[in-house]
Coordinates of C-alpha atoms in Angstrom, one line a residue:
M1 CA 6.9 -5.7 96.0
P2 CA 9.3 -7.8 98.4
G3 CA 13.1 -7.1 98.0
G4 CA 12.2 -3.4 96.3
A5 CA 13.7 -3.4 92.8
W6 CA 16.8 -4.3 90.7
T7 CA 18.5 -2.8 87.3
L8 CA 18.4 -5.4 85.2
G9 CA 20.4 -4.4 82.0
D10 CA 18.9 -1.0 81.7
R11 CA 15.7 -1.8 83.0
E12 CA 14.2 -1.4 86.5
V13 CA 12.5 -4.7 87.8
T14 CA 11.1 -5.8 90.9
R15 CA 12.9 -8.3 92.8
F16 CA 10.1 -10.6 92.8
G17 CA 8.5 -11.8 89.6
Y18 CA 7.0 -14.7 88.3
G19 CA 7.7 -17.6 86.3
A20 CA 5.1 -18.9 83.6
M21 CA 6.3 -22.6 83.3
Q22 CA 3.8 -23.8 85.1
L23 CA 1.0 -22.5 83.2
A24 CA 1.5 -25.3 80.4
G25 CA 0.3 -28.9 80.8
P26 CA 1.4 -31.5 82.8
W27 CA 5.0 -32.0 82.0
V28 CA 5.1 -28.5 80.4
M29 CA 3.4 -30.2 77.1
G30 CA 0.3 -28.7 75.7
P31 CA -2.5 -26.3 76.7
P32 CA -3.3 -25.3 80.5
A33 CA -6.5 -27.2 82.2
D34 CA -8.1 -23.6 82.5
H35 CA -7.1 -21.5 80.0
D36 CA -9.1 -18.6 81.7
G37 CA -7.2 -19.2 84.6
A38 CA -4.0 -19.0 83.5
L39 CA -4.9 -15.9 81.7
A40 CA -6.1 -14.5 85.1
V41 CA -2.6 -15.6 86.7
L42 CA -0.6 -13.1 84.3
R43 CA -3.0 -10.5 85.1
A44 CA -3.1 -10.7 88.5
A45 CA 0.5 -10.7 88.4
V46 CA 1.1 -7.5 86.8
Q47 CA -1.6 -6.1 88.5
A48 CA 0.1 -6.7 91.7
G49 CA 3.0 -4.6 90.5
I50 CA 5.4 -7.5 89.3
T51 CA 7.4 -6.2 86.3
H52 CA 9.3 -9.4 85.7
V53 CA 8.0 -12.4 84.0
D54 CA 10.0 -15.4 82.8
T55 CA 9.1 -17.7 79.7
S56 CA 10.5 -19.9 76.9
D57 CA 8.9 -20.9 73.7
A58 CA 9.7 -24.5 74.8
Y59 CA 7.0 -24.4 77.6
G60 CA 4.2 -26.0 75.9
P61 CA 6.1 -25.4 73.5
R62 CA 4.5 -22.0 72.7
V63 CA 1.8 -22.1 75.1
T64 CA 3.2 -19.7 77.8
N65 CA 4.2 -17.4 75.4
E66 CA 1.0 -17.5 73.6
L67 CA -0.7 -17.1 77.0
I68 CA 1.4 -14.3 77.9
H69 CA 0.6 -12.4 74.5
E70 CA -3.4 -13.0 75.0
A71 CA -3.5 -11.5 78.4
L72 CA -1.0 -9.1 78.5
H73 CA -0.2 -7.6 75.2
P74 CA 0.2 -4.3 74.5
Y75 CA 2.5 -5.1 77.5
P76 CA 2.9 -2.3 79.9
Q77 CA 6.2 -0.3 79.5
S78 CA 7.3 -1.5 82.6
L79 CA 6.9 -4.8 81.8
F80 CA 10.4 -6.8 81.4
I81 CA 10.0 -10.4 79.7
A82 CA 12.8 -12.8 79.9
T83 CA 12.8 -16.1 77.8
K84 CA 15.4 -18.4 77.3
V85 CA 16.6 -20.9 74.1
G86 CA 18.7 -23.8 74.0
A87 CA 16.5 -26.6 73.9
D88 CA 13.3 -28.1 72.0
R89 CA 10.9 -30.5 73.0
D90 CA 9.9 -34.0 71.4
A91 CA 6.8 -35.9 71.3
H92 CA 7.8 -37.6 74.7
G93 CA 8.0 -34.3 76.8
G94 CA 11.6 -34.5 76.4
W95 CA 14.1 -31.6 76.4
P96 CA 16.8 -32.3 73.5
T97 CA 19.3 -29.8 73.1
A98 CA 19.3 -27.4 70.2
R99 CA 22.2 -25.0 70.3
A100 CA 23.8 -24.6 66.9
P101 CA 23.7 -21.2 65.3
E102 CA 20.5 -22.1 63.2
D103 CA 18.6 -23.4 66.2
L104 CA 19.6 -20.8 68.1
R105 CA 18.0 -18.2 65.1
R106 CA 15.0 -20.2 64.8
Q107 CA 13.8 -20.2 68.4
V108 CA 14.8 -16.4 69.1
Q109 CA 12.4 -15.8 65.9
E110 CA 9.8 -18.4 67.3
N111 CA 9.7 -16.4 70.7
L112 CA 9.2 -13.0 68.9
Q113 CA 6.1 -14.3 66.7
A114 CA 4.6 -15.7 69.8
L115 CA 5.3 -13.0 72.3
G116 CA 4.1 -10.2 69.3
V117 CA 7.2 -8.0 70.1
D118 CA 10.2 -6.9 67.7
T119 CA 12.9 -7.2 69.9
L120 CA 13.2 -9.4 73.2
D121 CA 13.8 -8.1 76.5
L122 CA 16.5 -10.5 77.6
V123 CA 17.3 -14.1 76.1
N124 CA 19.0 -16.7 78.4
M125 CA 21.1 -19.2 76.7
R126 CA 20.4 -22.4 78.3
M127 CA 23.3 -24.9 78.6
G128 CA 23.6 -28.2 80.4
D129 CA 20.6 -30.7 80.8
A130 CA 18.1 -32.1 83.4
D131 CA 20.9 -33.2 85.3
G132 CA 22.2 -29.8 85.6
P133 CA 25.1 -27.7 84.4
Q134 CA 27.9 -29.5 82.3
D135 CA 31.4 -28.7 81.2
G136 CA 31.7 -27.3 77.6
S137 CA 32.5 -24.2 75.9
I138 CA 29.3 -21.8 75.4
A139 CA 31.1 -19.8 73.0
E140 CA 29.8 -20.7 69.9
A141 CA 25.9 -20.4 71.2
L142 CA 26.7 -17.2 73.0
E143 CA 28.4 -15.7 70.3
T144 CA 25.1 -16.5 67.8
L145 CA 23.1 -14.1 70.6
A146 CA 25.4 -11.6 70.5
Q147 CA 25.1 -11.4 66.8
L148 CA 21.2 -11.4 66.7
Q149 CA 21.5 -8.7 69.8
Q150 CA 23.8 -6.6 67.5
D151 CA 21.1 -7.2 65.0
G152 CA 18.5 -5.7 67.2
L153 CA 16.3 -8.8 68.4
I154 CA 17.8 -8.9 71.6
A155 CA 18.1 -6.6 73.8
H156 CA 20.2 -8.3 76.9
L157 CA 21.7 -11.6 77.5
G158 CA 21.7 -14.0 80.3
V159 CA 22.9 -17.4 80.8
S160 CA 21.2 -20.5 82.5
N161 CA 22.3 -23.6 83.9
V162 CA 25.9 -23.1 83.8
T163 CA 29.1 -23.5 85.4
A164 CA 31.2 -20.7 86.7
E165 CA 33.7 -21.2 84.2
Q166 CA 30.8 -21.0 81.5
V167 CA 29.9 -17.6 83.1
A168 CA 33.3 -16.3 82.8
E169 CA 33.7 -17.3 78.9
A170 CA 30.2 -15.7 78.1
R171 CA 31.4 -12.7 80.1
A172 CA 34.3 -12.7 77.8
I173 CA 32.3 -12.5 74.7
A174 CA 29.4 -10.2 75.7
P175 CA 27.7 -8.2 78.3
I176 CA 25.7 -10.6 80.5
V177 CA 23.1 -9.5 82.7
C178 CA 21.9 -12.5 84.8
V179 CA 22.5 -16.0 85.5
Q180 CA 19.7 -18.2 86.2
N181 CA 20.7 -21.5 88.3
M182 CA 19.2 -23.8 90.4
Y183 CA 20.1 -22.5 94.2
N184 CA 17.9 -22.5 97.2
L185 CA 18.6 -22.8 101.2
A186 CA 19.6 -26.7 100.7
V187 CA 21.3 -26.2 97.1
R188 CA 24.4 -23.9 97.8
H189 CA 27.2 -24.8 95.1
D190 CA 26.6 -21.3 93.5
D191 CA 27.2 -19.2 96.9
D192 CA 30.7 -17.9 95.6
L193 CA 29.5 -17.3 92.2
L194 CA 26.3 -15.4 93.3
D195 CA 28.7 -13.5 95.6
D196 CA 30.8 -12.3 92.4
L197 CA 27.7 -11.5 90.1
A198 CA 26.8 -9.1 93.2
R199 CA 30.1 -7.6 92.9
D200 CA 29.5 -6.9 89.5
G201 CA 26.2 -5.6 89.3
I202 CA 24.9 -8.9 87.4
A203 CA 21.8 -10.7 88.7
Y204 CA 21.3 -14.2 89.9
V205 CA 18.0 -15.9 89.1
P206 CA 17.3 -18.9 91.0
F207 CA 15.1 -21.8 90.2
F208 CA 13.5 -24.3 91.9
P209 CA 13.3 -22.5 95.4
L210 CA 12.4 -25.6 97.4
G211 CA 14.1 -28.5 95.4
G212 CA 17.0 -30.8 96.7
F213 CA 16.0 -30.9 100.5
T214 CA 16.6 -34.0 102.5
P215 CA 13.6 -34.9 104.8
L216 CA 16.2 -33.2 107.7
Q217 CA 16.6 -30.2 105.8
S218 CA 12.7 -29.8 105.5
E219 CA 12.2 -30.6 108.9
A220 CA 14.7 -27.7 109.6
L221 CA 13.0 -25.4 107.3
S222 CA 9.6 -26.3 108.3
A223 CA 10.8 -25.5 112.3
V224 CA 12.0 -22.0 111.4
A225 CA 8.5 -21.5 109.4
Q226 CA 6.4 -22.9 112.4
R227 CA 8.1 -20.3 114.6
L228 CA 7.3 -17.4 112.3
S229 CA 3.7 -18.7 111.6
A230 CA 4.8 -18.9 107.9
T231 CA 4.9 -21.6 105.3
P232 CA 8.1 -23.2 104.2
M233 CA 7.5 -21.6 101.0
A234 CA 7.4 -18.4 102.4
V235 CA 10.5 -18.5 104.3
A236 CA 12.7 -20.1 101.4
L237 CA 11.6 -17.1 99.3
S238 CA 12.3 -14.6 101.9
W239 CA 15.5 -16.2 102.7
L240 CA 16.6 -15.8 99.0
L241 CA 15.4 -12.2 98.5
Q242 CA 17.6 -11.6 102.2
R243 CA 20.7 -13.6 100.8
S244 CA 21.7 -11.0 98.5
P245 CA 20.2 -7.9 96.6
N246 CA 21.2 -9.4 93.1
V247 CA 18.9 -12.3 93.7
L248 CA 15.4 -12.0 91.7
L249 CA 12.8 -14.8 92.2
I250 CA 10.7 -16.3 89.7
P251 CA 8.0 -18.5 91.5
G252 CA 5.6 -19.9 89.5
T253 CA 1.9 -21.0 90.2
K254 CA -1.4 -21.5 88.2
S255 CA -3.7 -20.1 90.9
V256 CA -4.2 -16.5 91.6
T257 CA -4.7 -17.4 95.6
H258 CA -1.1 -19.1 95.7
L259 CA 0.3 -16.5 93.8
R260 CA -0.7 -13.7 96.2
E261 CA 0.3 -16.0 99.1
N262 CA 3.8 -16.4 97.5
V263 CA 3.8 -12.5 97.5
S264 CA 2.7 -12.2 100.8
G265 CA 5.0 -15.1 102.2
A266 CA 8.2 -13.8 100.6
A267 CA 7.6 -10.2 102.7
T268 CA 8.5 -12.2 105.7
V269 CA 10.9 -10.5 107.9
L270 CA 13.7 -13.2 108.7
S271 CA 15.8 -12.3 112.4
E272 CA 19.6 -12.8 112.3
Q273 CA 18.7 -15.7 114.7
D274 CA 16.5 -16.9 111.8
L275 CA 18.8 -16.7 109.2
A276 CA 21.7 -18.3 111.1
E277 CA 19.3 -21.3 111.8
L278 CA 18.6 -21.7 108.1
D279 CA 22.0 -21.0 107.1
T280 CA 23.2 -24.3 108.4
I281 CA 20.8 -26.2 106.1
G282 CA 22.8 -26.1 103.0
R283 CA 26.1 -26.4 104.6

């Protein structure tokens, strides 16, 4: 797989993974329009060699977890499934926060049941809101998950949509194996955090690999992509893999064809000239 492997906690995973969010219906609500197609994408991801799948019981809700169970259970020993808690879904498709201890315990149980496992490989504690990370303590939420980890329901802990201060606070409470934040060529606010985590052997999992680009930045990315006879998405994914060895990718798709395009595109090799030119986009 592009980028090789990374040790996530005590498990080796492919740096190129798969994010299941897009398998749910519109606005991440309800079932997929093509149920069999969704199962085919999950099976194709595993058959291609991907061992890191990202999901949440809030997707659907419950839809992506049930699809993963139907498509892949009993799971290959190599498969590592990461999920997240911290939000519910309302009737309008909103994401109301749900971080009280009783909410988190319920969400962990829902993930366990839908995925059909006794222990979750990784649970990310999602903070902030749809606008991004927000200041505030993560202590109560992380302490709740740490207790569930001690109880044997969670193998590894991560944090998502967080500030650098929240990462530091979380690490003081329990071992953290990954941070999942928005980051890409155009959105580089986590540069220092990413490098700090790399030095400490902690994974960084960016979401929205093409989010937040201005038209001018998109033009610069497209120019490099055209020179390499590649797509902008391929270049963006490849840049992330080359940015740091602790970066793990979880691009999502509903299409087997698109999945294969993402895998092959992420293997695009960027020269020092390409990297220098791309590095100006988010600066």
